[in-house]
Coordinates of C-alpha atoms and ligand atoms in Angstrom, one line a residue:
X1 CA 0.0 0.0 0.0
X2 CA 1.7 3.6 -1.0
X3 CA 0.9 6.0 2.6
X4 CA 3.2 6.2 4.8
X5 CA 1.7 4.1 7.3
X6 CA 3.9 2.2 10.3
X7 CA 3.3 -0.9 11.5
X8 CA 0.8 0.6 14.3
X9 CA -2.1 2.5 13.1
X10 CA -4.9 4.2 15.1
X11 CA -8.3 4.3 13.1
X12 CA -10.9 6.2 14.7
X13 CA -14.7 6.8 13.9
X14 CA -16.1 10.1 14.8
X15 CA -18.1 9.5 18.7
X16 CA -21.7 9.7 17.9
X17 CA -24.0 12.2 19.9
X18 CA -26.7 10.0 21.8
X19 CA -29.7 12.5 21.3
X20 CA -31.1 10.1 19.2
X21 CA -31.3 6.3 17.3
X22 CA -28.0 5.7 15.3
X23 CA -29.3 6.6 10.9
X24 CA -27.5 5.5 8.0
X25 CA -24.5 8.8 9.0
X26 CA -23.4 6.7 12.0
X27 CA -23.5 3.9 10.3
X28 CA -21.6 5.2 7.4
X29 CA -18.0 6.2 8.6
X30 CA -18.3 2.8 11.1
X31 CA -18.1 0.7 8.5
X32 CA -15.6 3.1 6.5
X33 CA -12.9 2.7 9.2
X34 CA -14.0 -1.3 9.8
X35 CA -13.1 -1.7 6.1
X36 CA -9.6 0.3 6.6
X37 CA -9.0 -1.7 9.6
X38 CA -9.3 -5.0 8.2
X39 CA -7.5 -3.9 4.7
X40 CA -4.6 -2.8 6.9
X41 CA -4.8 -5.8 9.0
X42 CA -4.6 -8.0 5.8
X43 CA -1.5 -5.8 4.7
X44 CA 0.0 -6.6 8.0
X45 CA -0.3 -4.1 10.0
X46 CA -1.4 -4.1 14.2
X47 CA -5.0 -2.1 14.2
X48 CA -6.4 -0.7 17.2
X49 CA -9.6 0.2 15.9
X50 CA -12.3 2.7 18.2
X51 CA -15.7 4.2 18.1
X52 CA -18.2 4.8 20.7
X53 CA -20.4 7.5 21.6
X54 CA -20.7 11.2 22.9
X55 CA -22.6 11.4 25.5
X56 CA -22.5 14.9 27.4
X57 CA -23.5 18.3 26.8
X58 CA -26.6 20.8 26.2
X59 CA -27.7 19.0 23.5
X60 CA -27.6 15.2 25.1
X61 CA -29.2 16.9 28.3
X62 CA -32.4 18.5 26.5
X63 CA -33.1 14.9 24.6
X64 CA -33.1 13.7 28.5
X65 CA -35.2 16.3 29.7
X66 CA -38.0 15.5 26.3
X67 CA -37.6 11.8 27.2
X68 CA -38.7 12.8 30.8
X69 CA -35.3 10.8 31.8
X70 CA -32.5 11.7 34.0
X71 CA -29.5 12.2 31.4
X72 CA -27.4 9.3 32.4
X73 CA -30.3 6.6 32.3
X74 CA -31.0 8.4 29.0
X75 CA -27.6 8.0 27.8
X76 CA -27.2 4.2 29.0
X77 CA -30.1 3.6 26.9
X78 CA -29.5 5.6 23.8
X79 CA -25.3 4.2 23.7
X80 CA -26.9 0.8 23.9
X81 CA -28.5 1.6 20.5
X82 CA -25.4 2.5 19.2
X83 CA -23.5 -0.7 20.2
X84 CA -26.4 -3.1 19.2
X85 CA -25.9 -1.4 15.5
X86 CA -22.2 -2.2 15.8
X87 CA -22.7 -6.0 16.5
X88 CA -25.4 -6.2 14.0
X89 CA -22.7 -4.3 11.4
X90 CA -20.8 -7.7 12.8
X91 CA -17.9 -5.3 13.8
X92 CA -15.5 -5.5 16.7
X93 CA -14.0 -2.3 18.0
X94 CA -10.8 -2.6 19.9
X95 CA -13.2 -0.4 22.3
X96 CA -16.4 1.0 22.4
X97 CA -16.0 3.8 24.4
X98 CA -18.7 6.5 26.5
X99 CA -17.9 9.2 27.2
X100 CA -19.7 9.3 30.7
X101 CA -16.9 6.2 31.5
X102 CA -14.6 7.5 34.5
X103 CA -11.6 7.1 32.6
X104 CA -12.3 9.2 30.0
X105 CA -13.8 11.8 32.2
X106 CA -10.4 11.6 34.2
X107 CA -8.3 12.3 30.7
X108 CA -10.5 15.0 29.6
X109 CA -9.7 16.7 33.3
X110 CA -5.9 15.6 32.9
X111 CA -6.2 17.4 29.5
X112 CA -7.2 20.4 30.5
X113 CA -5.0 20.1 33.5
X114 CA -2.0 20.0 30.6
X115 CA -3.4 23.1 28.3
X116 CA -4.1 25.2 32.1
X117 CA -0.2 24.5 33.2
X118 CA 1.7 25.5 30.2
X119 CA -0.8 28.5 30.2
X120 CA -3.1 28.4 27.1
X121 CA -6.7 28.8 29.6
X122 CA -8.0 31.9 31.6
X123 CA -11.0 33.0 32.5
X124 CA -13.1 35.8 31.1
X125 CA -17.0 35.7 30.0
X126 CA -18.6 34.4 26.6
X127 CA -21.3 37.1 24.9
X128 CA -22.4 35.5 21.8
X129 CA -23.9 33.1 19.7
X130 CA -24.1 29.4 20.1
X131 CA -25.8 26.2 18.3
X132 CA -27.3 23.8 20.1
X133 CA -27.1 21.1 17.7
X134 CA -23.7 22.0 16.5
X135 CA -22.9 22.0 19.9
X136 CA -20.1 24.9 18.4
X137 CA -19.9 28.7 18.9
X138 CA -20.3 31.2 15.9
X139 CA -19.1 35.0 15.3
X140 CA -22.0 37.1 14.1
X141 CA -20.2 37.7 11.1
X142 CA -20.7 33.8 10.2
X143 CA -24.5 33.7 10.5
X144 CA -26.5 33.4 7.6
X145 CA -30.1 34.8 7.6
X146 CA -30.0 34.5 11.7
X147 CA -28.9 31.1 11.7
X148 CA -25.7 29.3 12.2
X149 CA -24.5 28.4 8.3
X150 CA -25.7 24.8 8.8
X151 CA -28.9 26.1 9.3
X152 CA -29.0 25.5 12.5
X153 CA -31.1 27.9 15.5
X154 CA -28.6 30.1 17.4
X155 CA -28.9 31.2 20.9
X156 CA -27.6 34.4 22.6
X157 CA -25.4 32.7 25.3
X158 CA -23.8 35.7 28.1
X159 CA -22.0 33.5 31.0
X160 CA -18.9 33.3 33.1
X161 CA -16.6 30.7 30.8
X162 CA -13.0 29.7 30.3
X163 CA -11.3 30.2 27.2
X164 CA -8.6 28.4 25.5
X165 CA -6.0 30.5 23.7
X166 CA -6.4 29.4 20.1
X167 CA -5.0 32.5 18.6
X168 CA -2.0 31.5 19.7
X169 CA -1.9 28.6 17.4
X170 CA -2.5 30.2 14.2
X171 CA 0.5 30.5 13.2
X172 CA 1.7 26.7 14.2
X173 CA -1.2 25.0 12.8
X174 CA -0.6 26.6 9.4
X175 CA 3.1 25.8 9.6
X176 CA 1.9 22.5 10.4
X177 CA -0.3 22.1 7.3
X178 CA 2.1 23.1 5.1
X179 CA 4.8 21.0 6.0
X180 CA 2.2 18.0 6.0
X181 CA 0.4 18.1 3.0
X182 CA -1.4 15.0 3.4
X183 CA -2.5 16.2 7.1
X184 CA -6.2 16.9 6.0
X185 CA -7.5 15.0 3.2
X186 CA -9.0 15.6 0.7
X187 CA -7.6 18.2 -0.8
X188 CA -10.4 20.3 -0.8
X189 CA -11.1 20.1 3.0
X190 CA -7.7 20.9 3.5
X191 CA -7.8 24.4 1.4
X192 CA -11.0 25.1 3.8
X193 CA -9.1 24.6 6.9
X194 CA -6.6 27.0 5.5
X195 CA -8.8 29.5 4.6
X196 CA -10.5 29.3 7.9
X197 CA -7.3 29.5 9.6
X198 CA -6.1 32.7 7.8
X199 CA -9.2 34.8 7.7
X200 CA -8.1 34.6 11.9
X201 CA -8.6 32.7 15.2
X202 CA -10.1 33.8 18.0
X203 CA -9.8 32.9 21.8
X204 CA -12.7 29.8 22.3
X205 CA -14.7 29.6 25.0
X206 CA -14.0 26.0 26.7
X207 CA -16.7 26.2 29.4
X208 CA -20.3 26.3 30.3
X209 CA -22.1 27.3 33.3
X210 CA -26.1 27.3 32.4
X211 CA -25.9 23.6 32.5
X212 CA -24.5 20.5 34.4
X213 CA -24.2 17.6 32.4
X214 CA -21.1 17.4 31.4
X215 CA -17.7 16.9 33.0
X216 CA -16.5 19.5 35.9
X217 CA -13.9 21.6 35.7
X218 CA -11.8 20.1 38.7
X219 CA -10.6 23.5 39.8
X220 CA -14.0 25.2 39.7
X221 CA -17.3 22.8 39.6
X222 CA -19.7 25.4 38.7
X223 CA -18.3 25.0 35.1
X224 CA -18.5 22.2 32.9
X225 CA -16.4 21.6 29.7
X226 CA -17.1 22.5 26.3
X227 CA -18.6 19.3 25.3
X228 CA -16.2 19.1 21.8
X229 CA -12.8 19.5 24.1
X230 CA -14.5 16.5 25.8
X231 CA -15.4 14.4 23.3
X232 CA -12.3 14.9 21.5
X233 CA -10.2 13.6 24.3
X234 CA -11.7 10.3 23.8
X235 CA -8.9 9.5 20.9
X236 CA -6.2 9.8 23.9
X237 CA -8.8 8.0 26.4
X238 CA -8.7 4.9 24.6
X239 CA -5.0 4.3 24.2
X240 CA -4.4 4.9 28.1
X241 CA -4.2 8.9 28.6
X242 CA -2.6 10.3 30.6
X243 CA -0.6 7.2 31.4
X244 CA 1.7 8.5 28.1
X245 CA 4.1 5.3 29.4
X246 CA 1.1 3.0 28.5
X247 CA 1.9 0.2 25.5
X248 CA -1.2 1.8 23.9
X249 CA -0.4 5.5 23.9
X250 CA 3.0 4.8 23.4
X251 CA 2.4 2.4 20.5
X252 CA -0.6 3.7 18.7
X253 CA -0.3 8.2 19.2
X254 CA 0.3 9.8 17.0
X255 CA 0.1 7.5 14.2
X256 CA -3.4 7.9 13.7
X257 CA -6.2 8.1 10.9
X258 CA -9.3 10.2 12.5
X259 CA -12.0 9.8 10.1
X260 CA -14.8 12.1 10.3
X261 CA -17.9 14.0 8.1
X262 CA -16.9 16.9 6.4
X263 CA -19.6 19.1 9.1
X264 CA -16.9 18.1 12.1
X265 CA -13.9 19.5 10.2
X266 CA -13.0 22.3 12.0
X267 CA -13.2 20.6 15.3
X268 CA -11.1 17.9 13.8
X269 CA -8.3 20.1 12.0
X270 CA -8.6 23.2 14.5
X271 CA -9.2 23.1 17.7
X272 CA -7.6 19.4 18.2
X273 CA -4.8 20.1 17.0
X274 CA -4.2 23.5 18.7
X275 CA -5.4 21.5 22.4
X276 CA -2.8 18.9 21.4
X277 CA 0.2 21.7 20.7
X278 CA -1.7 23.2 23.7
X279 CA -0.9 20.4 25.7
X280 CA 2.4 19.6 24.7
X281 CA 1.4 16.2 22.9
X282 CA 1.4 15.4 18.9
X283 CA -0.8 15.8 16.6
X284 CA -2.8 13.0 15.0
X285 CA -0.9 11.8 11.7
X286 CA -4.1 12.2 9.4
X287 CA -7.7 13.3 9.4
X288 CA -9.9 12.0 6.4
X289 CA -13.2 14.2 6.3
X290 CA -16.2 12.3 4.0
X291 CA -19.1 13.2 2.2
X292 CA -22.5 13.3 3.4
X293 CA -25.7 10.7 2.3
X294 CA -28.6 12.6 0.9
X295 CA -31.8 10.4 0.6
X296 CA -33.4 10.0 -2.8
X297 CA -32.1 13.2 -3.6
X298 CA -33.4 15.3 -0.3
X299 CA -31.2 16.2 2.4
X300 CA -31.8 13.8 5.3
X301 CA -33.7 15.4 8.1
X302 CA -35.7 14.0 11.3
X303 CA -38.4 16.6 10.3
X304 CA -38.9 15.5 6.9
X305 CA -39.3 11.9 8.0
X306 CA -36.6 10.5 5.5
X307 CA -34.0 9.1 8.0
X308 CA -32.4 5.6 7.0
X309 CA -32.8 3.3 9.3
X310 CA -29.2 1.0 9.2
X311 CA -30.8 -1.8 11.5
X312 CA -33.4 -2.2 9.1
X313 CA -31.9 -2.3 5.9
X314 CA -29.3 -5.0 7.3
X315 CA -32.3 -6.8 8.0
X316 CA -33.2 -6.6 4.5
X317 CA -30.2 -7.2 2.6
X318 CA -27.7 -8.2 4.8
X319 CA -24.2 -6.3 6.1
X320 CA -22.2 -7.4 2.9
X321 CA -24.7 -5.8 0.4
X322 CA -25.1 -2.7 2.5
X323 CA -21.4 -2.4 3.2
X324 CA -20.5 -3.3 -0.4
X325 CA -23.1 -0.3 -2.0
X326 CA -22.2 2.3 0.5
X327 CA -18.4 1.8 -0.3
X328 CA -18.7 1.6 -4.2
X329 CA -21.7 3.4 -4.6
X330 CA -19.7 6.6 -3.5
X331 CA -15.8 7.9 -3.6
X332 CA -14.8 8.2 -0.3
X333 CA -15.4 12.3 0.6
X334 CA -17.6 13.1 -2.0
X335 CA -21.2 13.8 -1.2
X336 CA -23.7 10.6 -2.2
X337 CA -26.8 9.9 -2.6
X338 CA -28.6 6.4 -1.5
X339 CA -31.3 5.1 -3.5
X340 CA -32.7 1.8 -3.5
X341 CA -32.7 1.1 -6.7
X342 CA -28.9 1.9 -6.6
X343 CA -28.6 -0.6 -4.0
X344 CA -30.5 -3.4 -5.8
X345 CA -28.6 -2.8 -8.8
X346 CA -25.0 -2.7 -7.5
X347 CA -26.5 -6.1 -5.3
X348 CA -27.5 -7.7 -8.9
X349 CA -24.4 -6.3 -11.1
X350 CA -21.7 -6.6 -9.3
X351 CA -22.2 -9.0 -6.3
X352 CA -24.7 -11.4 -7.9
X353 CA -24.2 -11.8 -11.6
X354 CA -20.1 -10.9 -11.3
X355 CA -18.5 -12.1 -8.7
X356 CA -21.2 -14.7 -6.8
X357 CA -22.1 -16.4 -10.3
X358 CA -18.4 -16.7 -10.9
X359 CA -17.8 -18.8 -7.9
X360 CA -20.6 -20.9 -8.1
X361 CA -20.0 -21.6 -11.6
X362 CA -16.7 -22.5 -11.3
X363 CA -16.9 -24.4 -7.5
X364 CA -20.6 -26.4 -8.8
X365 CA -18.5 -27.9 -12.1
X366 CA -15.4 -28.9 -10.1
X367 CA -18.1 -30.7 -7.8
X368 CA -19.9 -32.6 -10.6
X369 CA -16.8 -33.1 -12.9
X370 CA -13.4 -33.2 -10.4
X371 CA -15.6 -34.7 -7.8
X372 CA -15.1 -32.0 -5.2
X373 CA -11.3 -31.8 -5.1
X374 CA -9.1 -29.1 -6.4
X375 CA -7.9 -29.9 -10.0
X376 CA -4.8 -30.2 -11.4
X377 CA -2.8 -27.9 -13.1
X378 CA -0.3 -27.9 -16.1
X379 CA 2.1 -24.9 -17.0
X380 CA 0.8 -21.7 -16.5
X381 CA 1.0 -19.5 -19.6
X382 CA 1.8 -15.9 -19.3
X383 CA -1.7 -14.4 -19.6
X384 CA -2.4 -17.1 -16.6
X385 CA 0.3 -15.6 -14.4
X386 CA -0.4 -12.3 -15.1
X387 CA -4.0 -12.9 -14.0
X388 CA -2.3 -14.3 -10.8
X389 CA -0.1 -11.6 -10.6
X390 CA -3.3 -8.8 -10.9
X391 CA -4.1 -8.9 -7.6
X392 CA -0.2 -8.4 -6.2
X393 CA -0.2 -4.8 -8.0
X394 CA -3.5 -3.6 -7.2
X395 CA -2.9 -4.4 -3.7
X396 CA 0.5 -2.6 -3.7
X397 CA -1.0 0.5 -5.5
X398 CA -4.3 0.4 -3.0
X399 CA -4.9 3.9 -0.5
X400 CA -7.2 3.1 2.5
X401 CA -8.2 6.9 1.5
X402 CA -9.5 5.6 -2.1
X403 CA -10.9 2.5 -0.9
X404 CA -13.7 3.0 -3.8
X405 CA -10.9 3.0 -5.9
X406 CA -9.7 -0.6 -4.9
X407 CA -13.0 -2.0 -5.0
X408 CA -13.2 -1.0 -8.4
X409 CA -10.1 -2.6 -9.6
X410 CA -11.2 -6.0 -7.7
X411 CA -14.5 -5.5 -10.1
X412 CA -11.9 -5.4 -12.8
X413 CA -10.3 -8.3 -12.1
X414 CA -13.2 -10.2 -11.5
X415 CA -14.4 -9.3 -14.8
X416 CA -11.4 -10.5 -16.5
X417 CA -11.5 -14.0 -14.8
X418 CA -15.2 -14.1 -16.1
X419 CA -13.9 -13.7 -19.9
X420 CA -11.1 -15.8 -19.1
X421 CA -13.3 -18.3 -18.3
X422 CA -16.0 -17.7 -20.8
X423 CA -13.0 -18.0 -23.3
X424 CA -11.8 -21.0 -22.2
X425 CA -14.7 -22.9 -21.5
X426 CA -13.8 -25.6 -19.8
X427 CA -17.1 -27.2 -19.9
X428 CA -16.2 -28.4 -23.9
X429 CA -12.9 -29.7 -23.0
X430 CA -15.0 -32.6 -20.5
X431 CA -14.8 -35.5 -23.2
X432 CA -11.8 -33.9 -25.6
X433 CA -9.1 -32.7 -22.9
X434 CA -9.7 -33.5 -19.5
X435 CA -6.6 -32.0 -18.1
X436 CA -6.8 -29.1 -20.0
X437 CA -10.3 -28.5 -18.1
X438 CA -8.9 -29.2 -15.5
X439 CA -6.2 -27.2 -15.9
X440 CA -8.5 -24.4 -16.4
X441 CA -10.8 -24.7 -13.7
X442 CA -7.5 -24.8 -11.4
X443 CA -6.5 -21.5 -12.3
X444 CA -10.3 -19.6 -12.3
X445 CA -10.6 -21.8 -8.5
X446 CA -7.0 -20.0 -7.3
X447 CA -8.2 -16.8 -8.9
X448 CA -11.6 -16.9 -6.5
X449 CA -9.2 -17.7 -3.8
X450 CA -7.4 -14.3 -4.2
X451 CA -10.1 -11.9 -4.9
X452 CA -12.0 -13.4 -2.0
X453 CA -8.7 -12.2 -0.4
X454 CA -8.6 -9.0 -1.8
X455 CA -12.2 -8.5 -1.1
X456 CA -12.7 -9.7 2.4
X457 CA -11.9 -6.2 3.9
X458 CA -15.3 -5.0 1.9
X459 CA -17.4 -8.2 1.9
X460 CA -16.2 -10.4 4.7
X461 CA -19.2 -12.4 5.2
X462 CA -18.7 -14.0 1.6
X463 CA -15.5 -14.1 1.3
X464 CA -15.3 -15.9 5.1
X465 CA -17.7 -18.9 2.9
X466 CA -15.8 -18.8 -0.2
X467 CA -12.4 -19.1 1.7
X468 CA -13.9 -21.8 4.0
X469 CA -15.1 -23.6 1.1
X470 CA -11.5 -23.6 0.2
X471 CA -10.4 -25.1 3.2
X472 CA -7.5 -21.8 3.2
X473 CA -6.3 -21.7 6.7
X474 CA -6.7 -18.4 8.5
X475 CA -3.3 -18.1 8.4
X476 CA -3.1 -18.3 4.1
X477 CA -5.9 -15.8 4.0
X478 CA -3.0 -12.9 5.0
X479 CA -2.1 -10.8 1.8
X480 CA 1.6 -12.4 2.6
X481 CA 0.3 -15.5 1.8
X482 CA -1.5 -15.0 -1.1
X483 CA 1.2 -16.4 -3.4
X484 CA 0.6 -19.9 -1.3
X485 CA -1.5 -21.7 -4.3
X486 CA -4.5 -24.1 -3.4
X487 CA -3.5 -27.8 -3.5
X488 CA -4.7 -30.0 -6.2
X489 CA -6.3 -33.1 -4.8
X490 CA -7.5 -31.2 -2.1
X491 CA -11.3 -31.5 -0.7
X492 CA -13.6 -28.5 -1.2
X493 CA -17.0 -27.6 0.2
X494 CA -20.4 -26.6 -1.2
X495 CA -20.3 -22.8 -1.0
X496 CA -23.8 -21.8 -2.2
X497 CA -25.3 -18.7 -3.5
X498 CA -23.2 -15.8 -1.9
X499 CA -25.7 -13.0 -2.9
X500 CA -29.6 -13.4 -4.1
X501 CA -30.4 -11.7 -7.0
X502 CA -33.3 -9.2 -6.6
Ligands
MSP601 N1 -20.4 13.9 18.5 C1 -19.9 14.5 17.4 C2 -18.5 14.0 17.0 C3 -17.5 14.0 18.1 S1 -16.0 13.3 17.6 C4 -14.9 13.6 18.8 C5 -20.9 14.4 16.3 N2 -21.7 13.4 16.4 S2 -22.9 13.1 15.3 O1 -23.6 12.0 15.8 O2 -23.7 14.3 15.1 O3 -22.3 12.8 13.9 C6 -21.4 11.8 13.8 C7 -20.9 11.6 12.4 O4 -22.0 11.3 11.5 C8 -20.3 12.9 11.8 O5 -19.0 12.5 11.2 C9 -21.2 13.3 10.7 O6 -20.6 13.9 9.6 C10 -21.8 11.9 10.3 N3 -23.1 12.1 9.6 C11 -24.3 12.6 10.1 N4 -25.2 12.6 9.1 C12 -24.6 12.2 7.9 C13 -25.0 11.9 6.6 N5 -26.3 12.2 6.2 N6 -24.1 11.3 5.8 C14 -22.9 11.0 6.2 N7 -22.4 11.2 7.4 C15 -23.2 12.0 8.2 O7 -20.7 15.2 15.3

């Protein structure tokens, strides 16, 4: 793979707020970062993989209050939400973590504890606008028509409040940028953060006191933090902070890949990085910010009644097919819009016809005709090793920031196995040339073996029963290994229909 990625790697999904059910957004940039995990893992590399939810602040509090719930049985039973979609997305975090857990509460107070000694908070008093559902503050200058410019209601906030000293980072974050142009990816989010940088940063207020739920400021109670210098601690939580000795922190910070909508960006690519200088601690190696799902066509809005529901439509079509369209239908960080009909025909096209009628073609014949044991081979022409070779370069040229891209060129491959195939047609050569069929049918049987490999990362559940069908040991089903070719005489297994047509 061509980033410059260590041995140790840190993928993190944004923490989701628990003001309501988990929609098709959560559910997008989870599987996004499982994906990365497990192509990294397949390349080799030690994951330590996080998500979990956000669970403090104004925003979490009102939701309580509607609900007619204290906020932290509120919270224990919206996060549970949240962790039932992960199991049901059949994914396994290194940790699921809350942000009401007392280690992370004891982090974000070290945190702050860090930024106050080396002198980047004092105290003063916040007159201005704030956004609820942004949970974020806005100059006046920003608002659009009276409203924040996502369109969300702002409130006149005047309170007592602790600031953090961000204009003293403007000049270190840009040098920062510059000298790391792949820092904030894509390339367009990364000219925003510039822009927004240079037009000038102001002071940010860090604290609230016209509310409790959230964690205290150790030194004075009656304020709680800013819910997004919170949350964003939870990246150092997880890996032991602020035990910075820890095998975690030490192994896994700074080389880290926070993934995150493009709406979170300047929380991401700002303020972290300036708390982390702040702080004395390093900055995260990359942040990825993605598009955003429309519905149909409309924006996807509570009020208008269009949210996707993820549980349900893994229900209908199972995680592969759902993982499989919302990774291909889109390039990671552009905007994308789910339709149904998209689904069903990505499900038919490409899953179905392509690859799942390529494997049960090839694996039914070599049970009828080889009786259920791996043919044998003769000497592999050119075009044959090339087609073995495919998968090699792909992988070597594959970004886990164009993972669309890589899916693609599996579809490619798979399509040129299929003409192989066609070309060949072994099913003639049954009477005339037995081991050529044979021969044949060896080398479209290895093939599924390594596009399966190449796949798992995107589809696991199929590839799991195609490489089980194989008999490949877990250990051969590493990209290393790919090169290890299936034994002839061996016994396969009945592998099925992968994907139903619709
Ligand atoms: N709690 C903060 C993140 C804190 S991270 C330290 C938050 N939570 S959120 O639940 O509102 O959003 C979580 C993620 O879902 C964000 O990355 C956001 O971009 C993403 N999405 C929400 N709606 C989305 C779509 N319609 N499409 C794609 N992703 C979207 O922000």
């Amino acid at each position: 793979m061509n980033q410059k990625l260590g041995k140790d790697v840190f993928i993190t999904t944004p923490i989701y707020y628990v003001n309501d059910k988990p929609h098709i957004g959560s559910a997008y940039t989870t599987l996004v970062c499982d994906s990365v995990s497990r192509m990294l893992k397949l390349m080799g590399h030690n994951v330590y993989f996080m998500t979990g939810t956000d669970e403090h602040g104004q925003k979490v509090e009102k939701a309580a209050q509607k609900a007619g719930k204290a906020p932290q049985d509120f919270v224990d039973e919206v996060s549970q939400h949240f962790k039932d979609l992960v199991s049901k997305m059949e994914i396994s975090p290194s940790r699921f973590i809350r942000t009401t857990e007392p280690d992370h509460i004891k982090a974000a107070q070290a945190l702050w504890k860090a930024i106050k000694d080396n002198g980047y908070i004092y105290l003063g008093s916040y007159d201005g606008w704030y956004a609820m559902r942004d949970e974020a503050f806005y100059a006046e200058e920003e608002l659009v028509d009276g409203k924040a410019p996502t369109g969300a209601e702002v409130e006149w906030v005047s309170e007592p409040s602790y600031f953090f000293k961000l204009s003293a980072f403007q000049d270190k974050l840009l040098e920062h940028i510059n000298q790391n142009p792949d820092f904030i990816q894509p390339l367009s989010k990364r000219n925003e953060v510039i822009r927004f940088i240079e037009s000038g940063l102001k002071d940010l207020s860090i604290s609230r006191t016209t509310f409790q739920w959230g964690v205290p400021v150790e030194e004075d109670p009656s304020h709680v933090m800013y819910v997004w210098l919170d949350a964003l601690t939870n990246y150092l939580t997880v890996l032991g902070y602020p035990n910075q000795e820890s095998e975690n922190f030490q192994k896994f910070w700074p080389h880290c890949i926070h993934f995150i909508g493009k709406d979170i960006l300047r929380f991401h690519a700002v303020y972290w990085p300036a708390f982390l200088m702040a702080a004395g601690l390093e900055v995260p190696q990359y942040i990825y910010a993605h598009g955003w799902w429309t519905n149909e066509g409309q924006k996807i809005s509570k009020s208008l009644g269009n949210t996707i529901d993820p549980i349900a439509l893994i229900d209908e079509f199972g995680i592969d097919v759902v993982r499989y369209y919302l990774l291909r239908e889109v390039p990671l960080g552009n905007d994308g819009n789910f339709s149904r009909s998209g689904l069903i025909n990505r499900l038919n096209s490409d899953l179905a016809n392509s690859f799942g009628n390529l494997v049960r073609r090839i694996t039914s014949f070599i049970q009828t005709h080889c009786q259920g044991f791996v043919p044998q081979f003769l000497e592999f022409s050119k075009d044959e090793e090339i087609l073995f070779n495919h998968p090699i370069s792909l992988a070597e040229e594959a970004s886990v920031f164009h993972i669309t891209h890589f899916i693609d060129s599996i579809n490619q491959y798979v399509h040129q196995l299929n003409k192989y195939v066609d070309e060949k047609a072994p099913w003639k050569l049954k009477e005339s040339n037995k081991p050529m069929m044979e021969h044949i049918l060896y080398v479209a049987l290895e093939s599924i073996k390594r596009i399966s490999i190449l796949y798992s990362p995107f589809i696991p559940q199929a590839c799991e029963k195609v490489l089980d069908g194989l008999n490949v040991s877990r250990d051969d089903r590493q990209f290393n290994q790919i090169n290890r070719m299936l034994e002839s005489g061996s016994k396969i297994h009945e592998i099925g229909i992968l994907f139903q047509k619709l």
